[in-house]
Amino acid sequence: MPTLVLLRHGQSQWNLDNRFTGWVDVDITEAGRQEALKAGELMKAEGLRFDFAHTSVLKRAIRTLNTALEVMDQLWVPVEKTWRLNERHYGALQGLDKAETTAKHGEAQVKIWRRSYDVPPPAMDLKDPGHPANDLRYAKLDVKALPGTESLATTLDRVLPYWHDAIAPQLKAQQTVLVTAHGNSLRALYKYLTDVTEAQILEINIPTGIPLLFDLDDALKVKSFRYLGDPDAAKRAAEAVANQAKAGKH
């Protein structure tokens, strides 16, 4: 049957620093590397044999993917890197401390920016050096396609064409596919796959470094899904993500 695994990158330096990261190309920490190693061990123990893997063009996802595949002795698996799997663009919030932003703007407003379905944060100016239009890795893309901010809804709009064009055909061919990406690009896919409501997705948090396995039918409808390993550990990790803006830590 078609099998899909979603894996959020291991802890990044800005996860640790509790900053809005978005499209900033921040690397993983040593703790993040350990999470990636553990993810590989969990997938190996599950007996997964991947036919193809997809990731973003951000090093925290790429390094997590490579680390996990190395543990599985599957570095040979073909990998496609795409900007469409990048993290949600956090606009002018990128680089800011989450707890400090909460203290300044209030918990309710920051929760709207972080977790609302269709309300984006304030946009980043096109002339900002951090805008993707000024990044070489996106130089061949139409500048109009590059976001200065995104909501989860517009992140889903960005991710879905890649799902339909690249990932879904592989799954329909009965392949086993690994997608290693980011909290919000994966939340967007989660919403699409599970058909949860806009209200329900606000409370869904994807923990770092814990593989989420989907068993699909031939029409790619979800038959079942679960985190690999200890379910209580996955629940605690997801709760930690939800509490970032409050706690000032990850």
PDB file of C-alpha atoms in Angstrom:
ATOM      1  CA  MET A   1       0.000   0.000   0.000  1.00  0.00           C
ATOM      2  CA  PRO A   2       1.162   3.613  -0.405  1.00  0.00           C
ATOM      3  CA  THR A   3       3.128   4.719   2.664  1.00  0.00           C
ATOM      4  CA  LEU A   4       4.032   8.292   3.554  1.00  0.00           C
ATOM      5  CA  VAL A   5       6.246   9.508   6.378  1.00  0.00           C
ATOM      6  CA  LEU A   6       6.337  13.150   7.430  1.00  0.00           C
ATOM      7  CA  LEU A   7       9.378  14.202   9.451  1.00  0.00           C
ATOM      8  CA  ARG A   8       9.967  17.645  10.899  1.00  0.00           C
ATOM      9  CA  HIS A   9      13.617  18.634  11.053  1.00  0.00           C
ATOM     10  CA  GLY A  10      15.519  18.238  14.310  1.00  0.00           C
ATOM     11  CA  GLN A  11      15.819  21.135  16.723  1.00  0.00           C
ATOM     12  CA  SER A  12      17.381  24.153  15.004  1.00  0.00           C
ATOM     13  CA  GLN A  13      19.489  26.836  16.634  1.00  0.00           C
ATOM     14  CA  TRP A  14      16.576  29.266  16.448  1.00  0.00           C
ATOM     15  CA  ASN A  15      14.209  26.657  17.883  1.00  0.00           C
ATOM     16  CA  LEU A  16      16.615  26.630  20.809  1.00  0.00           C
ATOM     17  CA  ASP A  17      16.807  30.435  20.860  1.00  0.00           C
ATOM     18  CA  ASN A  18      12.984  30.600  20.579  1.00  0.00           C
ATOM     19  CA  ARG A  19      13.012  32.833  17.494  1.00  0.00           C
ATOM     20  CA  PHE A  20      10.642  32.972  14.530  1.00  0.00           C
ATOM     21  CA  THR A  21      12.710  31.234  11.855  1.00  0.00           C
ATOM     22  CA  GLY A  22      10.641  30.940   8.681  1.00  0.00           C
ATOM     23  CA  TRP A  23      12.834  30.965   5.567  1.00  0.00           C
ATOM     24  CA  VAL A  24      16.025  31.937   7.416  1.00  0.00           C
ATOM     25  CA  ASP A  25      18.551  29.148   6.744  1.00  0.00           C
ATOM     26  CA  VAL A  26      19.402  28.142  10.314  1.00  0.00           C
ATOM     27  CA  ASP A  27      21.214  24.866  11.016  1.00  0.00           C
ATOM     28  CA  ILE A  28      20.277  22.170  13.521  1.00  0.00           C
ATOM     29  CA  THR A  29      21.832  21.952  16.977  1.00  0.00           C
ATOM     30  CA  GLU A  30      23.603  18.923  18.417  1.00  0.00           C
ATOM     31  CA  ALA A  31      20.288  18.064  20.089  1.00  0.00           C
ATOM     32  CA  GLY A  32      18.675  18.333  16.649  1.00  0.00           C
ATOM     33  CA  ARG A  33      21.274  15.961  15.210  1.00  0.00           C
ATOM     34  CA  GLN A  34      20.465  13.485  17.958  1.00  0.00           C
ATOM     35  CA  GLU A  35      16.768  13.810  17.093  1.00  0.00           C
ATOM     36  CA  ALA A  36      17.571  13.082  13.447  1.00  0.00           C
ATOM     37  CA  LEU A  37      19.613  10.031  14.450  1.00  0.00           C
ATOM     38  CA  LYS A  38      16.734   8.804  16.628  1.00  0.00           C
ATOM     39  CA  ALA A  39      14.272   9.379  13.769  1.00  0.00           C
ATOM     40  CA  GLY A  40      16.439   7.216  11.542  1.00  0.00           C
ATOM     41  CA  GLU A  41      16.555   4.506  14.189  1.00  0.00           C
ATOM     42  CA  LEU A  42      12.761   4.567  14.587  1.00  0.00           C
ATOM     43  CA  MET A  43      12.193   4.302  10.834  1.00  0.00           C
ATOM     44  CA  LYS A  44      14.775   1.526  10.550  1.00  0.00           C
ATOM     45  CA  ALA A  45      13.102  -0.387  13.393  1.00  0.00           C
ATOM     46  CA  GLU A  46       9.787   0.017  11.574  1.00  0.00           C
ATOM     47  CA  GLY A  47      11.347  -1.707   8.554  1.00  0.00           C
ATOM     48  CA  LEU A  48      10.734   1.238   6.225  1.00  0.00           C
ATOM     49  CA  ARG A  49      12.385   1.125   2.799  1.00  0.00           C
ATOM     50  CA  PHE A  50      11.978   4.408   0.977  1.00  0.00           C
ATOM     51  CA  ASP A  51      11.686   4.746  -2.784  1.00  0.00           C
ATOM     52  CA  PHE A  52      11.953   8.526  -2.799  1.00  0.00           C
ATOM     53  CA  ALA A  53      12.445  11.451  -0.427  1.00  0.00           C
ATOM     54  CA  HIS A  54      11.516  15.127  -0.613  1.00  0.00           C
ATOM     55  CA  THR A  55      12.789  18.058   1.394  1.00  0.00           C
ATOM     56  CA  SER A  56      13.016  21.847   1.385  1.00  0.00           C
ATOM     57  CA  VAL A  57      15.985  23.969   0.317  1.00  0.00           C
ATOM     58  CA  LEU A  58      16.761  24.859   3.954  1.00  0.00           C
ATOM     59  CA  LYS A  59      19.723  23.139   5.601  1.00  0.00           C
ATOM     60  CA  ARG A  60      17.948  22.159   8.817  1.00  0.00           C
ATOM     61  CA  ALA A  61      15.602  19.916   6.838  1.00  0.00           C
ATOM     62  CA  ILE A  62      18.279  18.688   4.406  1.00  0.00           C
ATOM     63  CA  ARG A  63      20.693  17.778   7.197  1.00  0.00           C
ATOM     64  CA  THR A  64      17.952  16.007   9.167  1.00  0.00           C
ATOM     65  CA  LEU A  65      16.990  13.993   6.098  1.00  0.00           C
ATOM     66  CA  ASN A  66      20.560  12.988   5.293  1.00  0.00           C
ATOM     67  CA  THR A  67      21.283  12.065   8.907  1.00  0.00           C
ATOM     68  CA  ALA A  68      18.182   9.894   9.195  1.00  0.00           C
ATOM     69  CA  LEU A  69      18.813   8.175   5.847  1.00  0.00           C
ATOM     70  CA  GLU A  70      22.416   7.469   6.827  1.00  0.00           C
ATOM     71  CA  VAL A  71      21.257   5.699   9.983  1.00  0.00           C
ATOM     72  CA  MET A  72      18.976   3.580   7.789  1.00  0.00           C
ATOM     73  CA  ASP A  73      21.782   2.912   5.267  1.00  0.00           C
ATOM     74  CA  GLN A  74      19.531   4.489   2.646  1.00  0.00           C
ATOM     75  CA  LEU A  75      21.598   7.493   1.537  1.00  0.00           C
ATOM     76  CA  TRP A  76      21.140   6.184  -1.997  1.00  0.00           C
ATOM     77  CA  VAL A  77      17.449   7.085  -1.978  1.00  0.00           C
ATOM     78  CA  PRO A  78      16.698   9.758  -4.634  1.00  0.00           C
ATOM     79  CA  VAL A  79      15.986  13.150  -3.050  1.00  0.00           C
ATOM     80  CA  GLU A  80      14.171  16.150  -4.515  1.00  0.00           C
ATOM     81  CA  LYS A  81      14.724  19.555  -2.888  1.00  0.00           C
ATOM     82  CA  THR A  82      12.069  22.219  -3.399  1.00  0.00           C
ATOM     83  CA  TRP A  83      11.290  25.670  -2.041  1.00  0.00           C
ATOM     84  CA  ARG A  84       7.634  24.640  -1.934  1.00  0.00           C
ATOM     85  CA  LEU A  85       8.359  22.560   1.189  1.00  0.00           C
ATOM     86  CA  ASN A  86      10.044  25.469   2.993  1.00  0.00           C
ATOM     87  CA  GLU A  87       8.760  26.580   6.354  1.00  0.00           C
ATOM     88  CA  ARG A  88       5.972  29.139   6.433  1.00  0.00           C
ATOM     89  CA  HIS A  89       7.380  32.626   5.831  1.00  0.00           C
ATOM     90  CA  TYR A  90       6.921  34.614   9.040  1.00  0.00           C
ATOM     91  CA  GLY A  91       7.313  38.013   7.393  1.00  0.00           C
ATOM     92  CA  ALA A  92       8.598  40.826   9.575  1.00  0.00           C
ATOM     93  CA  LEU A  93       8.561  38.493  12.609  1.00  0.00           C
ATOM     94  CA  GLN A  94      11.477  36.429  11.279  1.00  0.00           C
ATOM     95  CA  GLY A  95      14.411  36.571  13.686  1.00  0.00           C
ATOM     96  CA  LEU A  96      12.369  37.965  16.584  1.00  0.00           C
ATOM     97  CA  ASP A  97      12.229  36.266  19.979  1.00  0.00           C
ATOM     98  CA  LYS A  98       8.811  34.643  20.452  1.00  0.00           C
ATOM     99  CA  ALA A  99       8.471  35.410  24.153  1.00  0.00           C
ATOM    100  CA  GLU A 100       9.594  39.031  23.691  1.00  0.00           C
ATOM    101  CA  THR A 101       7.145  39.419  20.798  1.00  0.00           C
ATOM    102  CA  THR A 102       4.401  38.064  23.061  1.00  0.00           C
ATOM    103  CA  ALA A 103       5.324  40.546  25.795  1.00  0.00           C
ATOM    104  CA  LYS A 104       5.164  43.387  23.265  1.00  0.00           C
ATOM    105  CA  HIS A 105       2.038  42.484  21.297  1.00  0.00           C
ATOM    106  CA  GLY A 106       0.138  40.242  23.713  1.00  0.00           C
ATOM    107  CA  GLU A 107      -0.381  36.506  23.775  1.00  0.00           C
ATOM    108  CA  ALA A 108      -3.661  36.665  21.843  1.00  0.00           C
ATOM    109  CA  GLN A 109      -2.139  38.570  18.905  1.00  0.00           C
ATOM    110  CA  VAL A 110       0.946  36.347  18.720  1.00  0.00           C
ATOM    111  CA  LYS A 111      -1.230  33.231  18.822  1.00  0.00           C
ATOM    112  CA  ILE A 112      -3.178  34.635  15.862  1.00  0.00           C
ATOM    113  CA  TRP A 113       0.057  35.191  13.936  1.00  0.00           C
ATOM    114  CA  ARG A 114       1.459  31.792  14.887  1.00  0.00           C
ATOM    115  CA  ARG A 115      -1.599  29.587  14.790  1.00  0.00           C
ATOM    116  CA  SER A 116      -4.492  31.231  12.954  1.00  0.00           C
ATOM    117  CA  TYR A 117      -5.329  29.611   9.642  1.00  0.00           C
ATOM    118  CA  ASP A 118      -5.531  32.626   7.367  1.00  0.00           C
ATOM    119  CA  VAL A 119      -4.063  35.673   9.159  1.00  0.00           C
ATOM    120  CA  PRO A 120      -0.425  36.316   8.164  1.00  0.00           C
ATOM    121  CA  PRO A 121       2.106  38.259  10.249  1.00  0.00           C
ATOM    122  CA  PRO A 122       3.169  41.727   9.049  1.00  0.00           C
ATOM    123  CA  ALA A 123       4.889  41.444   5.670  1.00  0.00           C
ATOM    124  CA  MET A 124       8.623  41.750   5.047  1.00  0.00           C
ATOM    125  CA  ASP A 125       9.512  44.548   2.626  1.00  0.00           C
ATOM    126  CA  LEU A 126      10.741  43.425  -0.798  1.00  0.00           C
ATOM    127  CA  LYS A 127      13.902  45.497  -0.281  1.00  0.00           C
ATOM    128  CA  ASP A 128      14.701  43.767   3.006  1.00  0.00           C
ATOM    129  CA  PRO A 129      17.963  41.771   2.601  1.00  0.00           C
ATOM    130  CA  GLY A 130      16.154  38.837   4.203  1.00  0.00           C
ATOM    131  CA  HIS A 131      13.391  38.750   1.576  1.00  0.00           C
ATOM    132  CA  PRO A 132      13.659  35.587  -0.573  1.00  0.00           C
ATOM    133  CA  ALA A 133      13.788  37.775  -3.682  1.00  0.00           C
ATOM    134  CA  ASN A 134      17.317  38.671  -2.543  1.00  0.00           C
ATOM    135  CA  ASP A 135      18.446  35.055  -1.996  1.00  0.00           C
ATOM    136  CA  LEU A 136      20.395  33.263  -4.745  1.00  0.00           C
ATOM    137  CA  ARG A 137      18.602  29.965  -4.217  1.00  0.00           C
ATOM    138  CA  TYR A 138      15.348  31.552  -5.439  1.00  0.00           C
ATOM    139  CA  ALA A 139      16.903  33.639  -8.250  1.00  0.00           C
ATOM    140  CA  LYS A 140      15.283  31.603 -11.030  1.00  0.00           C
ATOM    141  CA  LEU A 141      11.783  31.926  -9.592  1.00  0.00           C
ATOM    142  CA  ASP A 142       9.270  34.615 -10.465  1.00  0.00           C
ATOM    143  CA  VAL A 143       9.586  37.235  -7.749  1.00  0.00           C
ATOM    144  CA  LYS A 144       5.778  37.369  -7.604  1.00  0.00           C
ATOM    145  CA  ALA A 145       5.752  33.758  -6.392  1.00  0.00           C
ATOM    146  CA  LEU A 146       8.046  34.530  -3.460  1.00  0.00           C
ATOM    147  CA  PRO A 147       6.264  35.418  -0.215  1.00  0.00           C
ATOM    148  CA  GLY A 148       7.008  38.336   2.078  1.00  0.00           C
ATOM    149  CA  THR A 149       4.710  36.716   4.641  1.00  0.00           C
ATOM    150  CA  GLU A 150       2.385  33.709   4.778  1.00  0.00           C
ATOM    151  CA  SER A 151      -0.512  32.313   6.732  1.00  0.00           C
ATOM    152  CA  LEU A 152      -1.004  28.570   7.053  1.00  0.00           C
ATOM    153  CA  ALA A 153      -3.616  28.846   4.301  1.00  0.00           C
ATOM    154  CA  THR A 154      -1.173  30.401   1.828  1.00  0.00           C
ATOM    155  CA  THR A 155       1.506  27.917   2.910  1.00  0.00           C
ATOM    156  CA  LEU A 156      -0.900  25.137   1.934  1.00  0.00           C
ATOM    157  CA  ASP A 157      -1.507  26.887  -1.394  1.00  0.00           C
ATOM    158  CA  ARG A 158       2.267  26.783  -1.960  1.00  0.00           C
ATOM    159  CA  VAL A 159       2.726  23.160  -0.892  1.00  0.00           C
ATOM    160  CA  LEU A 160      -0.249  21.574  -2.683  1.00  0.00           C
ATOM    161  CA  PRO A 161       0.983  21.952  -6.283  1.00  0.00           C
ATOM    162  CA  TYR A 162       4.123  20.054  -5.334  1.00  0.00           C
ATOM    163  CA  TRP A 163       2.046  17.401  -3.587  1.00  0.00           C
ATOM    164  CA  HIS A 164      -0.092  16.862  -6.678  1.00  0.00           C
ATOM    165  CA  ASP A 165       2.755  17.049  -9.207  1.00  0.00           C
ATOM    166  CA  ALA A 166       5.541  15.180  -7.418  1.00  0.00           C
ATOM    167  CA  ILE A 167       4.569  13.324  -4.249  1.00  0.00           C
ATOM    168  CA  ALA A 168       1.081  11.985  -5.018  1.00  0.00           C
ATOM    169  CA  PRO A 169       2.094  10.272  -8.298  1.00  0.00           C
ATOM    170  CA  GLN A 170       4.818   8.351  -6.464  1.00  0.00           C
ATOM    171  CA  LEU A 171       2.380   7.246  -3.786  1.00  0.00           C
ATOM    172  CA  LYS A 172      -0.173   6.206  -6.408  1.00  0.00           C
ATOM    173  CA  ALA A 173       2.574   4.030  -7.877  1.00  0.00           C
ATOM    174  CA  GLN A 174       2.658   2.195  -4.520  1.00  0.00           C
ATOM    175  CA  GLN A 175       5.944   3.775  -3.472  1.00  0.00           C
ATOM    176  CA  THR A 176       7.080   4.567   0.053  1.00  0.00           C
ATOM    177  CA  VAL A 177       7.878   8.263   0.383  1.00  0.00           C
ATOM    178  CA  LEU A 178       9.604  10.359   3.052  1.00  0.00           C
ATOM    179  CA  VAL A 179       8.950  14.100   3.313  1.00  0.00           C
ATOM    180  CA  THR A 180      11.359  15.909   5.631  1.00  0.00           C
ATOM    181  CA  ALA A 181      10.332  19.520   6.059  1.00  0.00           C
ATOM    182  CA  HIS A 182       9.116  22.032   8.644  1.00  0.00           C
ATOM    183  CA  GLY A 183       6.465  22.537  11.301  1.00  0.00           C
ATOM    184  CA  ASN A 184       4.058  24.538   9.157  1.00  0.00           C
ATOM    185  CA  SER A 185       4.642  23.054   5.710  1.00  0.00           C
ATOM    186  CA  LEU A 186       3.948  19.699   7.368  1.00  0.00           C
ATOM    187  CA  ARG A 187       0.934  21.077   9.262  1.00  0.00           C
ATOM    188  CA  ALA A 188      -0.419  22.200   5.905  1.00  0.00           C
ATOM    189  CA  LEU A 189       0.007  18.695   4.488  1.00  0.00           C
ATOM    190  CA  TYR A 190      -1.476  17.216   7.666  1.00  0.00           C
ATOM    191  CA  LYS A 191      -4.586  19.356   7.227  1.00  0.00           C
ATOM    192  CA  TYR A 192      -4.945  18.298   3.610  1.00  0.00           C
ATOM    193  CA  LEU A 193      -4.449  14.601   4.327  1.00  0.00           C
ATOM    194  CA  THR A 194      -6.645  14.327   7.412  1.00  0.00           C
ATOM    195  CA  ASP A 195      -9.252  16.898   6.344  1.00  0.00           C
ATOM    196  CA  VAL A 196      -9.351  18.504   9.785  1.00  0.00           C
ATOM    197  CA  THR A 197     -11.149  21.824  10.031  1.00  0.00           C
ATOM    198  CA  GLU A 198      -9.504  25.228  10.062  1.00  0.00           C
ATOM    199  CA  ALA A 199     -10.260  25.422  13.781  1.00  0.00           C
ATOM    200  CA  GLN A 200      -8.838  21.967  14.516  1.00  0.00           C
ATOM    201  CA  ILE A 201      -5.541  22.575  12.714  1.00  0.00           C
ATOM    202  CA  LEU A 202      -4.836  25.504  15.035  1.00  0.00           C
ATOM    203  CA  GLU A 203      -4.286  23.025  17.870  1.00  0.00           C
ATOM    204  CA  ILE A 204      -2.136  20.607  15.874  1.00  0.00           C
ATOM    205  CA  ASN A 205       1.606  20.893  16.522  1.00  0.00           C
ATOM    206  CA  ILE A 206       4.254  18.814  14.772  1.00  0.00           C
ATOM    207  CA  PRO A 207       7.167  17.887  17.084  1.00  0.00           C
ATOM    208  CA  THR A 208      10.740  17.949  15.844  1.00  0.00           C
ATOM    209  CA  GLY A 209      12.444  14.728  14.868  1.00  0.00           C
ATOM    210  CA  ILE A 210       9.587  12.252  15.360  1.00  0.00           C
ATOM    211  CA  PRO A 211       8.435  10.429  12.186  1.00  0.00           C
ATOM    212  CA  LEU A 212       4.689  10.551  11.472  1.00  0.00           C
ATOM    213  CA  LEU A 213       3.640   7.481   9.468  1.00  0.00           C
ATOM    214  CA  PHE A 214       0.571   7.490   7.201  1.00  0.00           C
ATOM    215  CA  ASP A 215      -0.930   4.346   5.691  1.00  0.00           C
ATOM    216  CA  LEU A 216      -2.951   5.340   2.622  1.00  0.00           C
ATOM    217  CA  ASP A 217      -5.348   3.561   0.299  1.00  0.00           C
ATOM    218  CA  ASP A 218      -4.985   3.553  -3.486  1.00  0.00           C
ATOM    219  CA  ALA A 219      -6.906   6.857  -3.709  1.00  0.00           C
ATOM    220  CA  LEU A 220      -4.478   8.325  -1.137  1.00  0.00           C
ATOM    221  CA  LYS A 221      -7.132   8.560   1.537  1.00  0.00           C
ATOM    222  CA  VAL A 222      -5.732   8.091   5.029  1.00  0.00           C
ATOM    223  CA  LYS A 223      -6.377   4.658   6.510  1.00  0.00           C
ATOM    224  CA  SER A 224      -4.380   5.302   9.692  1.00  0.00           C
ATOM    225  CA  PHE A 225      -1.542   7.452  10.999  1.00  0.00           C
ATOM    226  CA  ARG A 226       0.708   7.440  14.045  1.00  0.00           C
ATOM    227  CA  TYR A 227       3.961   8.759  15.403  1.00  0.00           C
ATOM    228  CA  LEU A 228       6.719   6.169  15.591  1.00  0.00           C
ATOM    229  CA  GLY A 229       8.133   5.374  19.002  1.00  0.00           C
ATOM    230  CA  ASP A 230       6.636   6.368  22.343  1.00  0.00           C
ATOM    231  CA  PRO A 231       3.256   8.100  21.771  1.00  0.00           C
ATOM    232  CA  ASP A 232       3.500   9.886  25.118  1.00  0.00           C
ATOM    233  CA  ALA A 233       6.889  11.321  24.121  1.00  0.00           C
ATOM    234  CA  ALA A 234       5.371  12.617  20.877  1.00  0.00           C
ATOM    235  CA  LYS A 235       2.501  14.201  22.799  1.00  0.00           C
ATOM    236  CA  ARG A 236       4.876  15.939  25.208  1.00  0.00           C
ATOM    237  CA  ALA A 237       7.012  17.209  22.330  1.00  0.00           C
ATOM    238  CA  ALA A 238       3.949  18.598  20.534  1.00  0.00           C
ATOM    239  CA  GLU A 239       2.845  20.358  23.719  1.00  0.00           C
ATOM    240  CA  ALA A 240       6.294  21.937  24.011  1.00  0.00           C
ATOM    241  CA  VAL A 241       5.888  23.385  20.507  1.00  0.00           C
ATOM    242  CA  ALA A 242       2.499  24.819  21.452  1.00  0.00           C
ATOM    243  CA  ASN A 243       3.985  26.511  24.520  1.00  0.00           C
ATOM    244  CA  GLN A 244       6.934  28.202  22.796  1.00  0.00           C
ATOM    245  CA  ALA A 245       5.553  31.733  22.798  1.00  0.00           C
ATOM    246  CA  LYS A 246       4.552  31.432  26.451  1.00  0.00           C
ATOM    247  CA  ALA A 247       7.605  29.691  27.818  1.00  0.00           C
ATOM    248  CA  GLY A 248      10.336  31.478  25.936  1.00  0.00           C
ATOM    249  CA  LYS A 249      12.051  28.198  25.151  1.00  0.00           C
ATOM    250  CA  HIS A 250      11.756  25.146  22.931  1.00  0.00           C
TER     251      HIS A 250
END
